mmCIF file with all atom_site columns, C-alpha atoms in Angstrom:
data_model
loop_
_atom_site.group_PDB
_atom_site.id
_atom_site.type_symbol
_atom_site.label_atom_id
_atom_site.label_alt_id
_atom_site.label_comp_id
_atom_site.label_asym_id
_atom_site.label_entity_id
_atom_site.label_seq_id
_atom_site.pdbx_PDB_ins_code
_atom_site.Cartn_x
_atom_site.Cartn_y
_atom_site.Cartn_z
_atom_site.occupancy
_atom_site.B_iso_or_equiv
_atom_site.pdbx_formal_charge
_atom_site.auth_seq_id
_atom_site.auth_comp_id
_atom_site.auth_asym_id
_atom_site.auth_atom_id
_atom_site.pdbx_PDB_model_num
ATOM 1   C CA . MET A 1 1   ? -0.448  -42.785 -22.286 1.00 0.00 ? 1   MET A CA 1
ATOM 2   C CA . LYS A 1 2   ? -3.237  -40.559 -21.589 1.00 0.00 ? 2   LYS A CA 1
ATOM 3   C CA . THR A 1 3   ? -6.201  -40.734 -18.787 1.00 0.00 ? 3   THR A CA 1
ATOM 4   C CA . SER A 1 4   ? -9.382  -40.540 -20.166 1.00 0.00 ? 4   SER A CA 1
ATOM 5   C CA . PHE A 1 5   ? -11.648 -37.791 -18.878 1.00 0.00 ? 5   PHE A CA 1
ATOM 6   C CA . LEU A 1 6   ? -15.901 -37.617 -18.779 1.00 0.00 ? 6   LEU A CA 1
ATOM 7   C CA . LEU A 1 7   ? -17.175 -34.258 -19.082 1.00 0.00 ? 7   LEU A CA 1
ATOM 8   C CA . THR A 1 8   ? -20.856 -34.423 -18.288 1.00 0.00 ? 8   THR A CA 1
ATOM 9   C CA . GLY A 1 9   ? -22.807 -32.641 -21.160 1.00 0.00 ? 9   GLY A CA 1
ATOM 10  C CA . GLU A 1 10  ? -22.730 -32.935 -25.003 1.00 0.00 ? 10  GLU A CA 1
ATOM 11  C CA . SER A 1 11  ? -22.982 -29.153 -25.528 1.00 0.00 ? 11  SER A CA 1
ATOM 12  C CA . ASN A 1 12  ? -20.474 -27.277 -27.843 1.00 0.00 ? 12  ASN A CA 1
ATOM 13  C CA . THR A 1 13  ? -19.222 -25.576 -25.001 1.00 0.00 ? 13  THR A CA 1
ATOM 14  C CA . MET A 1 14  ? -18.251 -28.994 -23.163 1.00 0.00 ? 14  MET A CA 1
ATOM 15  C CA . LYS A 1 15  ? -16.511 -30.145 -26.245 1.00 0.00 ? 15  LYS A CA 1
ATOM 16  C CA . LYS A 1 16  ? -14.678 -27.375 -26.412 1.00 0.00 ? 16  LYS A CA 1
ATOM 17  C CA . LEU A 1 17  ? -13.613 -27.416 -22.660 1.00 0.00 ? 17  LEU A CA 1
ATOM 18  C CA . GLY A 1 18  ? -12.692 -31.004 -23.200 1.00 0.00 ? 18  GLY A CA 1
ATOM 19  C CA . LYS A 1 19  ? -10.431 -30.388 -26.272 1.00 0.00 ? 19  LYS A CA 1
ATOM 20  C CA . GLN A 1 20  ? -8.318  -27.399 -24.358 1.00 0.00 ? 20  GLN A CA 1
ATOM 21  C CA . ILE A 1 21  ? -7.832  -29.794 -21.385 1.00 0.00 ? 21  ILE A CA 1
ATOM 22  C CA . GLN A 1 22  ? -6.005  -31.807 -23.878 1.00 0.00 ? 22  GLN A CA 1
ATOM 23  C CA . GLN A 1 23  ? -4.403  -29.179 -25.717 1.00 0.00 ? 23  GLN A CA 1
ATOM 24  C CA . LEU A 1 24  ? -2.981  -27.581 -22.562 1.00 0.00 ? 24  LEU A CA 1
ATOM 25  C CA . ALA A 1 25  ? -2.121  -31.392 -21.013 1.00 0.00 ? 25  ALA A CA 1
ATOM 26  C CA . GLY A 1 26  ? 0.468   -31.116 -23.796 1.00 0.00 ? 26  GLY A CA 1
ATOM 27  C CA . SER A 1 27  ? 1.732   -27.712 -23.124 1.00 0.00 ? 27  SER A CA 1
ATOM 28  C CA . PRO A 1 28  ? 3.826   -26.598 -20.341 1.00 0.00 ? 28  PRO A CA 1
ATOM 29  C CA . ARG A 1 29  ? 1.731   -23.312 -20.087 1.00 0.00 ? 29  ARG A CA 1
ATOM 30  C CA . ASN A 1 30  ? 0.452   -22.376 -16.716 1.00 0.00 ? 30  ASN A CA 1
ATOM 31  C CA . VAL A 1 31  ? -3.285  -22.257 -16.733 1.00 0.00 ? 31  VAL A CA 1
ATOM 32  C CA . LEU A 1 32  ? -6.230  -20.174 -15.357 1.00 0.00 ? 32  LEU A CA 1
ATOM 33  C CA . ILE A 1 33  ? -9.849  -21.561 -14.962 1.00 0.00 ? 33  ILE A CA 1
ATOM 34  C CA . GLU A 1 34  ? -12.382 -19.584 -14.288 1.00 0.00 ? 34  GLU A CA 1
ATOM 35  C CA . GLY A 1 35  ? -15.858 -20.348 -13.258 1.00 0.00 ? 35  GLY A CA 1
ATOM 36  C CA . GLU A 1 36  ? -18.993 -20.537 -10.852 1.00 0.00 ? 36  GLU A CA 1
ATOM 37  C CA . PRO A 1 37  ? -18.359 -22.386 -7.502  1.00 0.00 ? 37  PRO A CA 1
ATOM 38  C CA . GLY A 1 38  ? -19.245 -25.937 -7.693  1.00 0.00 ? 38  GLY A CA 1
ATOM 39  C CA . ALA A 1 39  ? -18.655 -26.048 -11.408 1.00 0.00 ? 39  ALA A CA 1
ATOM 40  C CA . GLY A 1 40  ? -15.575 -28.495 -11.620 1.00 0.00 ? 40  GLY A CA 1
ATOM 41  C CA . LYS A 1 41  ? -12.312 -25.841 -11.501 1.00 0.00 ? 41  LYS A CA 1
ATOM 42  C CA . THR A 1 42  ? -10.279 -28.144 -9.241  1.00 0.00 ? 42  THR A CA 1
ATOM 43  C CA . ALA A 1 43  ? -11.447 -31.791 -11.283 1.00 0.00 ? 43  ALA A CA 1
ATOM 44  C CA . VAL A 1 44  ? -10.626 -29.598 -14.310 1.00 0.00 ? 44  VAL A CA 1
ATOM 45  C CA . ALA A 1 45  ? -7.102  -28.726 -13.119 1.00 0.00 ? 45  ALA A CA 1
ATOM 46  C CA . ARG A 1 46  ? -6.589  -32.113 -11.667 1.00 0.00 ? 46  ARG A CA 1
ATOM 47  C CA . GLN A 1 47  ? -7.271  -33.481 -15.260 1.00 0.00 ? 47  GLN A CA 1
ATOM 48  C CA . ILE A 1 48  ? -4.737  -30.999 -16.841 1.00 0.00 ? 48  ILE A CA 1
ATOM 49  C CA . HIS A 1 49  ? -2.314  -32.471 -14.688 1.00 0.00 ? 49  HIS A CA 1
ATOM 50  C CA . LEU A 1 50  ? -3.603  -36.373 -14.598 1.00 0.00 ? 50  LEU A CA 1
ATOM 51  C CA . SER A 1 51  ? -3.250  -36.062 -18.751 1.00 0.00 ? 51  SER A CA 1
ATOM 52  C CA . SER A 1 52  ? 0.403   -34.285 -18.991 1.00 0.00 ? 52  SER A CA 1
ATOM 53  C CA . LYS A 1 53  ? 3.830   -35.716 -18.922 1.00 0.00 ? 53  LYS A CA 1
ATOM 54  C CA . GLY A 1 54  ? 3.896   -35.077 -15.294 1.00 0.00 ? 54  GLY A CA 1
ATOM 55  C CA . ARG A 1 55  ? 1.111   -36.863 -14.170 1.00 0.00 ? 55  ARG A CA 1
ATOM 56  C CA . GLY A 1 56  ? 3.631   -38.713 -11.660 1.00 0.00 ? 56  GLY A CA 1
ATOM 57  C CA . LYS A 1 57  ? 4.632   -35.777 -10.334 1.00 0.00 ? 57  LYS A CA 1
ATOM 58  C CA . PRO A 1 58  ? 3.083   -34.255 -7.393  1.00 0.00 ? 58  PRO A CA 1
ATOM 59  C CA . PHE A 1 59  ? -0.120  -32.208 -7.568  1.00 0.00 ? 59  PHE A CA 1
ATOM 60  C CA . VAL A 1 60  ? 0.354   -29.353 -4.922  1.00 0.00 ? 60  VAL A CA 1
ATOM 61  C CA . THR A 1 61  ? -2.846  -27.865 -3.682  1.00 0.00 ? 61  THR A CA 1
ATOM 62  C CA . LEU A 1 62  ? -2.778  -24.432 -2.228  1.00 0.00 ? 62  LEU A CA 1
ATOM 63  C CA . ASN A 1 63  ? -6.368  -23.235 -0.688  1.00 0.00 ? 63  ASN A CA 1
ATOM 64  C CA . PRO A 1 64  ? -6.102  -19.735 0.450   1.00 0.00 ? 64  PRO A CA 1
ATOM 65  C CA . PHE A 1 65  ? -8.860  -20.226 3.122   1.00 0.00 ? 65  PHE A CA 1
ATOM 66  C CA . LEU A 1 66  ? -6.821  -23.396 4.670   1.00 0.00 ? 66  LEU A CA 1
ATOM 67  C CA . SER A 1 67  ? -3.470  -22.309 4.449   1.00 0.00 ? 67  SER A CA 1
ATOM 68  C CA . SER A 1 68  ? -1.491  -19.899 7.074   1.00 0.00 ? 68  SER A CA 1
ATOM 69  C CA . ASP A 1 69  ? 1.352   -17.826 5.708   1.00 0.00 ? 69  ASP A CA 1
ATOM 70  C CA . ASP A 1 70  ? 4.245   -19.544 6.999   1.00 0.00 ? 70  ASP A CA 1
ATOM 71  C CA . GLU A 1 71  ? 2.687   -22.473 4.776   1.00 0.00 ? 71  GLU A CA 1
ATOM 72  C CA . ILE A 1 72  ? 2.501   -20.664 1.440   1.00 0.00 ? 72  ILE A CA 1
ATOM 73  C CA . LYS A 1 73  ? 5.918   -19.704 1.893   1.00 0.00 ? 73  LYS A CA 1
ATOM 74  C CA . ALA A 1 74  ? 7.038   -22.885 3.082   1.00 0.00 ? 74  ALA A CA 1
ATOM 75  C CA . ILE A 1 75  ? 5.588   -24.413 -0.241  1.00 0.00 ? 75  ILE A CA 1
ATOM 76  C CA . LEU A 1 76  ? 6.803   -21.525 -2.550  1.00 0.00 ? 76  LEU A CA 1
ATOM 77  C CA . PHE A 1 77  ? 10.259  -21.041 -1.267  1.00 0.00 ? 77  PHE A CA 1
ATOM 78  C CA . HIS A 1 78  ? 11.055  -24.291 0.091   1.00 0.00 ? 78  HIS A CA 1
ATOM 79  C CA . ASP A 1 79  ? 14.429  -24.484 -0.603  1.00 0.00 ? 79  ASP A CA 1
ATOM 80  C CA . GLU A 1 80  ? 15.200  -21.096 1.307   1.00 0.00 ? 80  GLU A CA 1
ATOM 81  C CA . MET A 1 81  ? 12.916  -22.121 4.350   1.00 0.00 ? 81  MET A CA 1
ATOM 82  C CA . LYS A 1 82  ? 15.173  -25.546 4.681   1.00 0.00 ? 82  LYS A CA 1
ATOM 83  C CA . LYS A 1 83  ? 18.333  -23.091 4.771   1.00 0.00 ? 83  LYS A CA 1
ATOM 84  C CA . GLU A 1 84  ? 16.625  -20.434 7.338   1.00 0.00 ? 84  GLU A CA 1
ATOM 85  C CA . GLN A 1 85  ? 15.058  -23.303 9.308   1.00 0.00 ? 85  GLN A CA 1
ATOM 86  C CA . ARG A 1 86  ? 12.185  -21.382 10.166  1.00 0.00 ? 86  ARG A CA 1
ATOM 87  C CA . LEU A 1 87  ? 9.587   -24.110 9.493   1.00 0.00 ? 87  LEU A CA 1
ATOM 88  C CA . PRO A 1 88  ? 9.783   -27.763 9.289   1.00 0.00 ? 88  PRO A CA 1
ATOM 89  C CA . ALA A 1 89  ? 10.124  -27.540 5.372   1.00 0.00 ? 89  ALA A CA 1
ATOM 90  C CA . SER A 1 90  ? 9.754   -31.511 5.142   1.00 0.00 ? 90  SER A CA 1
ATOM 91  C CA . GLN A 1 91  ? 6.099   -31.333 6.139   1.00 0.00 ? 91  GLN A CA 1
ATOM 92  C CA . PHE A 1 92  ? 5.457   -29.551 3.017   1.00 0.00 ? 92  PHE A CA 1
ATOM 93  C CA . PRO A 1 93  ? 5.203   -30.700 -0.353  1.00 0.00 ? 93  PRO A CA 1
ATOM 94  C CA . GLU A 1 94  ? 8.115   -29.713 -2.710  1.00 0.00 ? 94  GLU A CA 1
ATOM 95  C CA . LEU A 1 95  ? 7.576   -28.343 -6.277  1.00 0.00 ? 95  LEU A CA 1
ATOM 96  C CA . ILE A 1 96  ? 10.005  -30.305 -8.179  1.00 0.00 ? 96  ILE A CA 1
ATOM 97  C CA . ASP A 1 97  ? 10.305  -30.440 -12.126 1.00 0.00 ? 97  ASP A CA 1
ATOM 98  C CA . GLY A 1 98  ? 7.149   -31.388 -13.528 1.00 0.00 ? 98  GLY A CA 1
ATOM 99  C CA . SER A 1 99  ? 4.891   -30.787 -11.043 1.00 0.00 ? 99  SER A CA 1
ATOM 100 C CA . THR A 1 100 ? 1.659   -29.085 -10.970 1.00 0.00 ? 100 THR A CA 1
ATOM 101 C CA . PHE A 1 101 ? 0.754   -26.156 -8.252  1.00 0.00 ? 101 PHE A CA 1
ATOM 102 C CA . TYR A 1 102 ? -2.819  -25.619 -7.977  1.00 0.00 ? 102 TYR A CA 1
ATOM 103 C CA . VAL A 1 103 ? -3.859  -22.362 -6.066  1.00 0.00 ? 103 VAL A CA 1
ATOM 104 C CA . LYS A 1 104 ? -7.759  -22.796 -5.348  1.00 0.00 ? 104 LYS A CA 1
ATOM 105 C CA . ASP A 1 105 ? -9.619  -19.497 -5.931  1.00 0.00 ? 105 ASP A CA 1
ATOM 106 C CA . ILE A 1 106 ? -6.671  -17.371 -6.389  1.00 0.00 ? 106 ILE A CA 1
ATOM 107 C CA . ASP A 1 107 ? -9.427  -14.353 -6.270  1.00 0.00 ? 107 ASP A CA 1
ATOM 108 C CA . ASP A 1 108 ? -9.610  -15.059 -2.288  1.00 0.00 ? 108 ASP A CA 1
ATOM 109 C CA . LEU A 1 109 ? -5.470  -14.485 -1.668  1.00 0.00 ? 109 LEU A CA 1
ATOM 110 C CA . ASN A 1 110 ? -4.693  -11.248 0.606   1.00 0.00 ? 110 ASN A CA 1
ATOM 111 C CA . PHE A 1 111 ? -2.342  -8.625  -1.686  1.00 0.00 ? 111 PHE A CA 1
ATOM 112 C CA . SER A 1 112 ? 0.650   -10.228 0.299   1.00 0.00 ? 112 SER A CA 1
ATOM 113 C CA . ASN A 1 113 ? 0.506   -13.533 -0.673  1.00 0.00 ? 113 ASN A CA 1
ATOM 114 C CA . GLN A 1 114 ? -0.456  -12.270 -4.187  1.00 0.00 ? 114 GLN A CA 1
ATOM 115 C CA . ALA A 1 115 ? 3.039   -11.005 -4.118  1.00 0.00 ? 115 ALA A CA 1
ATOM 116 C CA . ARG A 1 116 ? 4.520   -14.242 -2.970  1.00 0.00 ? 116 ARG A CA 1
ATOM 117 C CA . ILE A 1 117 ? 2.941   -16.016 -6.023  1.00 0.00 ? 117 ILE A CA 1
ATOM 118 C CA . ALA A 1 118 ? 4.356   -13.425 -8.436  1.00 0.00 ? 118 ALA A CA 1
ATOM 119 C CA . ARG A 1 119 ? 7.799   -13.553 -6.889  1.00 0.00 ? 119 ARG A CA 1
ATOM 120 C CA . PHE A 1 120 ? 7.648   -17.204 -7.264  1.00 0.00 ? 120 PHE A CA 1
ATOM 121 C CA . LEU A 1 121 ? 6.228   -16.758 -10.631 1.00 0.00 ? 121 LEU A CA 1
ATOM 122 C CA . GLU A 1 122 ? 9.489   -14.369 -11.602 1.00 0.00 ? 122 GLU A CA 1
ATOM 123 C CA . ALA A 1 123 ? 12.136  -16.125 -9.587  1.00 0.00 ? 123 ALA A CA 1
ATOM 124 C CA . ARG A 1 124 ? 11.778  -19.742 -10.657 1.00 0.00 ? 124 ARG A CA 1
ATOM 125 C CA . ASN A 1 125 ? 13.103  -18.932 -14.669 1.00 0.00 ? 125 ASN A CA 1
ATOM 126 C CA . GLY A 1 126 ? 12.030  -22.185 -15.108 1.00 0.00 ? 126 GLY A CA 1
ATOM 127 C CA . LYS A 1 127 ? 13.587  -23.961 -12.636 1.00 0.00 ? 127 LYS A CA 1
ATOM 128 C CA . PRO A 1 128 ? 12.095  -26.234 -11.522 1.00 0.00 ? 128 PRO A CA 1
ATOM 129 C CA . ARG A 1 129 ? 9.721   -26.395 -14.472 1.00 0.00 ? 129 ARG A CA 1
ATOM 130 C CA . VAL A 1 130 ? 6.453   -26.289 -12.100 1.00 0.00 ? 130 VAL A CA 1
ATOM 131 C CA . ARG A 1 131 ? 2.884   -25.799 -14.243 1.00 0.00 ? 131 ARG A CA 1
ATOM 132 C CA . VAL A 1 132 ? 0.808   -23.317 -12.221 1.00 0.00 ? 132 VAL A CA 1
ATOM 133 C CA . VAL A 1 133 ? -2.989  -23.639 -12.146 1.00 0.00 ? 133 VAL A CA 1
ATOM 134 C CA . VAL A 1 134 ? -5.221  -21.241 -10.756 1.00 0.00 ? 134 VAL A CA 1
ATOM 135 C CA . THR A 1 135 ? -8.627  -21.269 -10.628 1.00 0.00 ? 135 THR A CA 1
ATOM 136 C CA . MET A 1 136 ? -11.274 -18.052 -10.005 1.00 0.00 ? 136 MET A CA 1
ATOM 137 C CA . LYS A 1 137 ? -14.622 -17.832 -8.867  1.00 0.00 ? 137 LYS A CA 1
ATOM 138 C CA . ASP A 1 138 ? -15.079 -14.221 -10.740 1.00 0.00 ? 138 ASP A CA 1
ATOM 139 C CA . SER A 1 139 ? -13.807 -13.255 -13.817 1.00 0.00 ? 139 SER A CA 1
ATOM 140 C CA . MET A 1 140 ? -9.626  -12.028 -13.642 1.00 0.00 ? 140 MET A CA 1
ATOM 141 C CA . ARG A 1 141 ? -11.191 -8.580  -15.053 1.00 0.00 ? 141 ARG A CA 1
ATOM 142 C CA . LYS A 1 142 ? -13.734 -7.989  -12.433 1.00 0.00 ? 142 LYS A CA 1
ATOM 143 C CA . CYS A 1 143 ? -11.666 -8.805  -9.556  1.00 0.00 ? 143 CYS A CA 1
ATOM 144 C CA . TYR A 1 144 ? -8.864  -6.351  -10.946 1.00 0.00 ? 144 TYR A CA 1
ATOM 145 C CA . GLU A 1 145 ? -11.456 -3.734  -11.451 1.00 0.00 ? 145 GLU A CA 1
ATOM 146 C CA . GLU A 1 146 ? -12.721 -4.618  -8.110  1.00 0.00 ? 146 GLU A CA 1
ATOM 147 C CA . GLY A 1 147 ? -9.360  -3.925  -6.438  1.00 0.00 ? 147 GLY A CA 1
ATOM 148 C CA . ARG A 1 148 ? -9.177  -7.702  -5.294  1.00 0.00 ? 148 ARG A CA 1
ATOM 149 C CA . LEU A 1 149 ? -6.155  -8.050  -7.827  1.00 0.00 ? 149 LEU A CA 1
ATOM 150 C CA . THR A 1 150 ? -2.886  -5.950  -7.556  1.00 0.00 ? 150 THR A CA 1
ATOM 151 C CA . GLU A 1 151 ? -1.800  -4.464  -11.002 1.00 0.00 ? 151 GLU A CA 1
ATOM 152 C CA . ALA A 1 152 ? 0.957   -6.632  -11.103 1.00 0.00 ? 152 ALA A CA 1
ATOM 153 C CA . PHE A 1 153 ? -0.325  -10.149 -10.141 1.00 0.00 ? 153 PHE A CA 1
ATOM 154 C CA . PHE A 1 154 ? -2.916  -9.342  -12.748 1.00 0.00 ? 154 PHE A CA 1
ATOM 155 C CA . LYS A 1 155 ? -0.513  -8.694  -15.540 1.00 0.00 ? 155 LYS A CA 1
ATOM 156 C CA . GLN A 1 156 ? 1.146   -11.546 -14.309 1.00 0.00 ? 156 GLN A CA 1
ATOM 157 C CA . LEU A 1 157 ? -2.531  -13.977 -14.832 1.00 0.00 ? 157 LEU A CA 1
ATOM 158 C CA . SER A 1 158 ? -2.901  -12.476 -18.073 1.00 0.00 ? 158 SER A CA 1
ATOM 159 C CA . THR A 1 159 ? 0.090   -14.598 -19.922 1.00 0.00 ? 159 THR A CA 1
ATOM 160 C CA . PHE A 1 160 ? -1.724  -17.453 -18.284 1.00 0.00 ? 160 PHE A CA 1
ATOM 161 C CA . GLU A 1 161 ? -3.803  -19.912 -20.753 1.00 0.00 ? 161 GLU A CA 1
ATOM 162 C CA . LYS A 1 162 ? -7.783  -19.371 -19.515 1.00 0.00 ? 162 LYS A CA 1
ATOM 163 C CA . LEU A 1 163 ? -10.211 -21.886 -19.641 1.00 0.00 ? 163 LEU A CA 1
ATOM 164 C CA . PHE A 1 164 ? -13.779 -21.381 -18.390 1.00 0.00 ? 164 PHE A CA 1
ATOM 165 C CA . VAL A 1 165 ? -15.784 -24.190 -17.025 1.00 0.00 ? 165 VAL A CA 1
ATOM 166 C CA . PRO A 1 166 ? -19.845 -23.072 -17.757 1.00 0.00 ? 166 PRO A CA 1
ATOM 167 C CA . PRO A 1 167 ? -22.138 -24.072 -14.752 1.00 0.00 ? 167 PRO A CA 1
#
């Protein structure tokens, strides 16, 4: 069952975006969505999740402005935090097979949290199978050139499928 999604606009760019969303919904690949603030990046991320096989699984959102370092650790390393009993991990959503981990405005993450997400991406080796969807207000290349992304994180993000949401 596919979830319908109405994109506003009938330009070739919007038609292409709609096709890309449907293609990515059927793929387990990680996704990087670029676009101006207010362009609808979160709606696109949610639609990818809702159109995927994992639509009934959690859509776990991380907003760098609203999340503390401890909250980020609890989401990324839920099992470790539970074992160490450093935080009541039950208060934080668990990333399980089929869930989507959505990081809003990843270009606002500090270097420590970039390293945490990089470690999560490297360590999971497909277990659990979690799709990672991230958004950026600026282009990945621009963020890297301005020193807002570490080289290692930039390389990892370079492997993601990319979408551009027009203004």
